[in-house]
JSON list of C-alpha atoms in Angstrom, two decimals:
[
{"chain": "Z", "resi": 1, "resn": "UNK", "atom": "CA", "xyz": [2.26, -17.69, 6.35]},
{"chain": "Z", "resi": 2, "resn": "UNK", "atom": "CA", "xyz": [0.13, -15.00, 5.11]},
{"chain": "Z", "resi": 3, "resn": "UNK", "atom": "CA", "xyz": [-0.29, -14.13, 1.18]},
{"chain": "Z", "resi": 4, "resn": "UNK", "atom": "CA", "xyz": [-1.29, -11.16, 0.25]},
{"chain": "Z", "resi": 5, "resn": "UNK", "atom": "CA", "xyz": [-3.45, -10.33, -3.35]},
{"chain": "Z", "resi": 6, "resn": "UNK", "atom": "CA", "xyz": [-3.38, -6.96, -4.35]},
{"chain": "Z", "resi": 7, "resn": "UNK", "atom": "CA", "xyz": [-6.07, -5.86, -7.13]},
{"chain": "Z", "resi": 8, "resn": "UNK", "atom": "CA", "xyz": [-7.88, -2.66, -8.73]},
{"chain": "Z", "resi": 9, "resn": "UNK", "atom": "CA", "xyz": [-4.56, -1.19, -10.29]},
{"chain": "Z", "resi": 10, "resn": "UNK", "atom": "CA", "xyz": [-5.04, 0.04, -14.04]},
{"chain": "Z", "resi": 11, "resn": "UNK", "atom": "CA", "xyz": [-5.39, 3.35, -16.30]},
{"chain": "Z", "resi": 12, "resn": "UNK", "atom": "CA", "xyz": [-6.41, 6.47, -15.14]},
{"chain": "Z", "resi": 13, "resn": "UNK", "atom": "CA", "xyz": [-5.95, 9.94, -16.61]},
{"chain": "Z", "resi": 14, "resn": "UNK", "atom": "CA", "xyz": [-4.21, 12.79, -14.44]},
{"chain": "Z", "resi": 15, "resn": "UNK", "atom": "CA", "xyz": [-6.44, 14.01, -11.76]},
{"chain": "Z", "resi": 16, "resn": "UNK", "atom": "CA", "xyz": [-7.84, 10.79, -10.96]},
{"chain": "Z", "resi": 17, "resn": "UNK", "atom": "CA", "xyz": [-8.85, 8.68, -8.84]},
{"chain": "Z", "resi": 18, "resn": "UNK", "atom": "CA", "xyz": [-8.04, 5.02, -7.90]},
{"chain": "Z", "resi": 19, "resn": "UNK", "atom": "CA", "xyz": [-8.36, 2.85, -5.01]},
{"chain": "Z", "resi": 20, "resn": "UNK", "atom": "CA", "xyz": [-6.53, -0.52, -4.86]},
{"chain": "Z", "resi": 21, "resn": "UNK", "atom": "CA", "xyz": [-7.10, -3.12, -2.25]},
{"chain": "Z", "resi": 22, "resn": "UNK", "atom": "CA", "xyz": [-4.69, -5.90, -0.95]},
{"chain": "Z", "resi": 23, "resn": "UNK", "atom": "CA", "xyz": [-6.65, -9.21, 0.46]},
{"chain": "Z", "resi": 24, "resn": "UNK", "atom": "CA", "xyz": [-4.34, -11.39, 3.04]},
{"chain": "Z", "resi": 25, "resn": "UNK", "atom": "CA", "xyz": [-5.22, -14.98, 3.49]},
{"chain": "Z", "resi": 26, "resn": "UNK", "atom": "CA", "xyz": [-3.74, -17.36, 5.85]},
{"chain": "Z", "resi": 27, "resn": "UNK", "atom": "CA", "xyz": [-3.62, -15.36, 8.77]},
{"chain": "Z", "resi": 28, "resn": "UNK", "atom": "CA", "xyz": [-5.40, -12.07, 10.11]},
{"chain": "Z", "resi": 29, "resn": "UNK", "atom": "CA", "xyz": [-4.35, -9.07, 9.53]},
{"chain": "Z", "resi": 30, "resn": "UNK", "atom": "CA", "xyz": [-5.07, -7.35, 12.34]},
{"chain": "Z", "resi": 31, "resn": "UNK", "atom": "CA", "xyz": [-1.39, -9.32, 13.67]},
{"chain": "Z", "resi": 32, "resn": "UNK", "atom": "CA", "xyz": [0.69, -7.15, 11.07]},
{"chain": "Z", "resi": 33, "resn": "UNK", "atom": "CA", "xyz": [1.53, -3.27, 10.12]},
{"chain": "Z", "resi": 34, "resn": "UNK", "atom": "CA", "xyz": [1.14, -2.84, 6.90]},
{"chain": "Z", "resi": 35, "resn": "UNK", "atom": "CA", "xyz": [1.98, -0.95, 3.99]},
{"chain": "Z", "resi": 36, "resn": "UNK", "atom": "CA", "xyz": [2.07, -0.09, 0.15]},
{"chain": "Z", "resi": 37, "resn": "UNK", "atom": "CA", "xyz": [5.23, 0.55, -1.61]},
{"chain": "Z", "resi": 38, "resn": "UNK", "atom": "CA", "xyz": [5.77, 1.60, -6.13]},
{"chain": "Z", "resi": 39, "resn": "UNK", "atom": "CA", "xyz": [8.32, 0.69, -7.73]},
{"chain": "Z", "resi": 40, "resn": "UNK", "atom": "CA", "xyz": [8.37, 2.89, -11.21]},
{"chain": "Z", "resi": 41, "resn": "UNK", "atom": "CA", "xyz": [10.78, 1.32, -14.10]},
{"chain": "Z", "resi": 42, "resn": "UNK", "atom": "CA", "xyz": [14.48, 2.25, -13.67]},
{"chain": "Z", "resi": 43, "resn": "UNK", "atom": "CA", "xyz": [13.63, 3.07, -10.21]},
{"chain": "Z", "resi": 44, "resn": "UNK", "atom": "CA", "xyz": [14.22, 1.25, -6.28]},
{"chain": "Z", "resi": 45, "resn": "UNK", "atom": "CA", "xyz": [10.90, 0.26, -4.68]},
{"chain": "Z", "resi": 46, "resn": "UNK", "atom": "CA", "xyz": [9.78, 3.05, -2.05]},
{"chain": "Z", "resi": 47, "resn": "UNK", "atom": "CA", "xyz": [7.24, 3.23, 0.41]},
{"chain": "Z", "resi": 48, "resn": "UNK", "atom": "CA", "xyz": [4.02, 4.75, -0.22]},
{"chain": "Z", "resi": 49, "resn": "UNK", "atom": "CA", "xyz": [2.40, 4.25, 2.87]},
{"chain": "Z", "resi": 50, "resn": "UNK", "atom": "CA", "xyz": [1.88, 2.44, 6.03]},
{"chain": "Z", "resi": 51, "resn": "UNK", "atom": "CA", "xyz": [-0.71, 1.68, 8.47]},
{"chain": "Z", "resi": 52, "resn": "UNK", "atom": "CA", "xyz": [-0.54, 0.14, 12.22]},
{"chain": "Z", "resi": 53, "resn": "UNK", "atom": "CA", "xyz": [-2.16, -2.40, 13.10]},
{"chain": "Z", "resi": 54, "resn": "UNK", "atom": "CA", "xyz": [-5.01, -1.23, 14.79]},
{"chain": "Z", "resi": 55, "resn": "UNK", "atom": "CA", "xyz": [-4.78, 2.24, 12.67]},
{"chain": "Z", "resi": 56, "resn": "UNK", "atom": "CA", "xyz": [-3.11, 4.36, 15.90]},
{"chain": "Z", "resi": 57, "resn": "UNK", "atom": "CA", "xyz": [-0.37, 5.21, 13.06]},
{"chain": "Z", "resi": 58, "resn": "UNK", "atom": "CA", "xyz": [-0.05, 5.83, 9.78]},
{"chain": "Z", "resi": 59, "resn": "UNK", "atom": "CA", "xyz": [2.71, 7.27, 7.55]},
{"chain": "Z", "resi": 60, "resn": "UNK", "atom": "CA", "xyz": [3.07, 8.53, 4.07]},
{"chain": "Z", "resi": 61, "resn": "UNK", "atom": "CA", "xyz": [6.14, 9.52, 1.62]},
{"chain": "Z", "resi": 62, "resn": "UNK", "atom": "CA", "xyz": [6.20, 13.27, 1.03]},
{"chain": "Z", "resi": 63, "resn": "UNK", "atom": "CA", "xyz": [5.09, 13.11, -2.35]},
{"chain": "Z", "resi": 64, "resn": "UNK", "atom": "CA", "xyz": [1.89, 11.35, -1.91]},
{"chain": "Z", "resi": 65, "resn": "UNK", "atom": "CA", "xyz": [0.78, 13.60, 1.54]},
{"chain": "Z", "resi": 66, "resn": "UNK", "atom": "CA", "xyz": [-2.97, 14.87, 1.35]},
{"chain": "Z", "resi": 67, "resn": "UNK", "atom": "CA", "xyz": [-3.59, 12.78, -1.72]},
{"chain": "Z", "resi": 68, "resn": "UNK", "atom": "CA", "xyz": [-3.37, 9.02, -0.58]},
{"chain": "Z", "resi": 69, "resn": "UNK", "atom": "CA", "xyz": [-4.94, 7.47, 1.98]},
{"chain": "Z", "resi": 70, "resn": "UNK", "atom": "CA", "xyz": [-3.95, 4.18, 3.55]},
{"chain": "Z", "resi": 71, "resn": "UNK", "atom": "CA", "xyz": [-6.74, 2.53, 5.53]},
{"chain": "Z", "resi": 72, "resn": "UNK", "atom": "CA", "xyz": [-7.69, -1.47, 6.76]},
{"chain": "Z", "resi": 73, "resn": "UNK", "atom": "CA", "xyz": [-10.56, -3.42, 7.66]},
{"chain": "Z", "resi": 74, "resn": "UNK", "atom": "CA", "xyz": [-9.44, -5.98, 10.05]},
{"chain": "Z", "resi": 75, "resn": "UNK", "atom": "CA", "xyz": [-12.71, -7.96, 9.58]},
{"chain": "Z", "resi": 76, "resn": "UNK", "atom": "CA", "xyz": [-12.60, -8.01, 5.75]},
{"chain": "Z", "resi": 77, "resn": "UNK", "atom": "CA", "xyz": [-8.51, -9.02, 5.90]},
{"chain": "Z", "resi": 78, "resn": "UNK", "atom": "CA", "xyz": [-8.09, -6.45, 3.66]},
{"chain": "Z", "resi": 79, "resn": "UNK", "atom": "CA", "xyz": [-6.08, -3.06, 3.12]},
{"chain": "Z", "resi": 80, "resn": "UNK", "atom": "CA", "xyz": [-6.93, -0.27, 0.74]},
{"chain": "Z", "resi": 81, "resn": "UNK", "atom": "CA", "xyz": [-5.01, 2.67, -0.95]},
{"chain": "Z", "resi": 82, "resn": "UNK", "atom": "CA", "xyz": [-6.94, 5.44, -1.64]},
{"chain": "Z", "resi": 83, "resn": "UNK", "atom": "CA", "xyz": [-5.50, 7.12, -4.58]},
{"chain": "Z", "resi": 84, "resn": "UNK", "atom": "CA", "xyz": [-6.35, 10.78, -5.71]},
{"chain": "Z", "resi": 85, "resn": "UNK", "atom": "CA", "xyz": [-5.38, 13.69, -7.68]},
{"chain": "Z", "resi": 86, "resn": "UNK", "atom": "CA", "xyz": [-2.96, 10.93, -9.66]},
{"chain": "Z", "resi": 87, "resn": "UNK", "atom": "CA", "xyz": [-0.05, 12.43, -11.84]},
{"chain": "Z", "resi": 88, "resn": "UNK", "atom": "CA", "xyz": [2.37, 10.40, -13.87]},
{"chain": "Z", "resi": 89, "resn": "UNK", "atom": "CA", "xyz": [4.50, 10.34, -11.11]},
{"chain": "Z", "resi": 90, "resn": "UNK", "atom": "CA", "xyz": [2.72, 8.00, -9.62]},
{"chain": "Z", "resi": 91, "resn": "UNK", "atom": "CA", "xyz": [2.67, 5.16, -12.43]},
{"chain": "Z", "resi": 92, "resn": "UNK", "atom": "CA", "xyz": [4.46, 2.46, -10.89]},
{"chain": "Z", "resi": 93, "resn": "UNK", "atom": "CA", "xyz": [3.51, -1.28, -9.81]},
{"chain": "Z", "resi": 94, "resn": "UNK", "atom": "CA", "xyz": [2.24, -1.13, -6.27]},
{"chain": "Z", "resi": 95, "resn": "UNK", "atom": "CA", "xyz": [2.88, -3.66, -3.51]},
{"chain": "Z", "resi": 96, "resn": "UNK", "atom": "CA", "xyz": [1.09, -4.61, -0.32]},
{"chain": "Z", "resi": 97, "resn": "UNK", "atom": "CA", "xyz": [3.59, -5.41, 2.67]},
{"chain": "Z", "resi": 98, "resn": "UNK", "atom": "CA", "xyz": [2.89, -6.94, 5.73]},
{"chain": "Z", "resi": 99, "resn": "UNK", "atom": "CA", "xyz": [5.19, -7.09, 9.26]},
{"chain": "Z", "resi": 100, "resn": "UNK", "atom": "CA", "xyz": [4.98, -7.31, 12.85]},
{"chain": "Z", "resi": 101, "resn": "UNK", "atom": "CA", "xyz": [5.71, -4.53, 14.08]},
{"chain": "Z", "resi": 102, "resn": "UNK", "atom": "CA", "xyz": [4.67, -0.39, 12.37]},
{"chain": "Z", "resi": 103, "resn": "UNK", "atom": "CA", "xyz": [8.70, 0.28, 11.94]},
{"chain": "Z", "resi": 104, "resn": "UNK", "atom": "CA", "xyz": [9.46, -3.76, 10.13]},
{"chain": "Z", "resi": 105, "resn": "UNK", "atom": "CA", "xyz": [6.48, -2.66, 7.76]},
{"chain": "Z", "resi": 106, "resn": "UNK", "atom": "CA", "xyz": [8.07, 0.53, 6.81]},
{"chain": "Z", "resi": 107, "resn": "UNK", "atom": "CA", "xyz": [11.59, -0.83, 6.45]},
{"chain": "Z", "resi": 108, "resn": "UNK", "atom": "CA", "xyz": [12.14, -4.55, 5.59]},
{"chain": "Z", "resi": 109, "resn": "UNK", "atom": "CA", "xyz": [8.55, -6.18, 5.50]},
{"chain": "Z", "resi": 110, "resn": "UNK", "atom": "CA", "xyz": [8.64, -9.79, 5.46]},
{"chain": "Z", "resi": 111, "resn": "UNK", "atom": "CA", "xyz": [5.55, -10.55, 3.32]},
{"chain": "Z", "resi": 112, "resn": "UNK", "atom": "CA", "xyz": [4.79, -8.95, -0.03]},
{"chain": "Z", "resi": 113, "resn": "UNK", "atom": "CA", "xyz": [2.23, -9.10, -2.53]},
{"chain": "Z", "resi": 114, "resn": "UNK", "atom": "CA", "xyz": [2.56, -9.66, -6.57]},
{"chain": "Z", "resi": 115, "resn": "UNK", "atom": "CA", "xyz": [2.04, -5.83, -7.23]},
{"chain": "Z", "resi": 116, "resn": "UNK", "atom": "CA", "xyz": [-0.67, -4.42, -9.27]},
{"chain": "Z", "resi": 117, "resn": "UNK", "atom": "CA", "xyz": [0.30, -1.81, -12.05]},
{"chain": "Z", "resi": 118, "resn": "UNK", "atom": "CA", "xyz": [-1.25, 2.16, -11.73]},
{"chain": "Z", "resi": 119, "resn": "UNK", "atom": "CA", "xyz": [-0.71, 3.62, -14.72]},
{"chain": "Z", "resi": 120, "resn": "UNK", "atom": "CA", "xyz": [-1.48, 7.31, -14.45]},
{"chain": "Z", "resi": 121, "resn": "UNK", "atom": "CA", "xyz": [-1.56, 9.14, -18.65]},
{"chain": "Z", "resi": 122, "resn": "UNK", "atom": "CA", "xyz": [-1.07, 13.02, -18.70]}
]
């Protein structure tokens, strides 16, 4: 019922910065948890980071702690990643997610963007 567009992925050199942005249509966001996961070739999909609905909670992987930030704007039906200090680590395709609930985000989200490619260059 909701789609989700994400957009802004591309190259960036290592220290970087990059902020991507997924756009829902169809329904409000501000009804759904949601989150970014990567998937990097040869590897499973993992999750980045997630966001409640009303921003009481967020949660990040390990690896991207202190150097991504997940935030929304309910109004604009839109969620952003906030990508910085990027390594090559981080080159991957990223996905918006959306669930009901903060703990359906971060394990088995129902809705899923097309994924936009990050490509991080050492």
């Amino acid at each position: 019922q909701v789609q989700l567009v994400e957009s802004g992925g591309g190259l960036v050199q290592a220290g970087g910065s990059l902020r991507i942005s997924c756009a829902a249509s169809g329904r409000t966001i501000s009804l759904y948890a949601m989150g970014w996961f990567r998937q990097a070739p040869g590897k499973e999909r993992e999750l980045v980071a997630a966001v409640s609905e009303y921003s009481r909670r967020t949660t990040y992987t390990d690896s991207v702690k202190g150097r991504f930030t997940i935030s929304r704007d309910n109004a604009k039906n839109t969620v952003y990643l906030q990508m910085n200090s990027l390594n090559p680590e981080d080159t991957a395709v990223y996905y918006c997610a959306a669930g009901a609930t903060f703990t359906v985000v971060t394990t088995n989200p129902p809705y899923w963007g097309q994924g936009t490619q990050v490509t991080v260059s050492s």
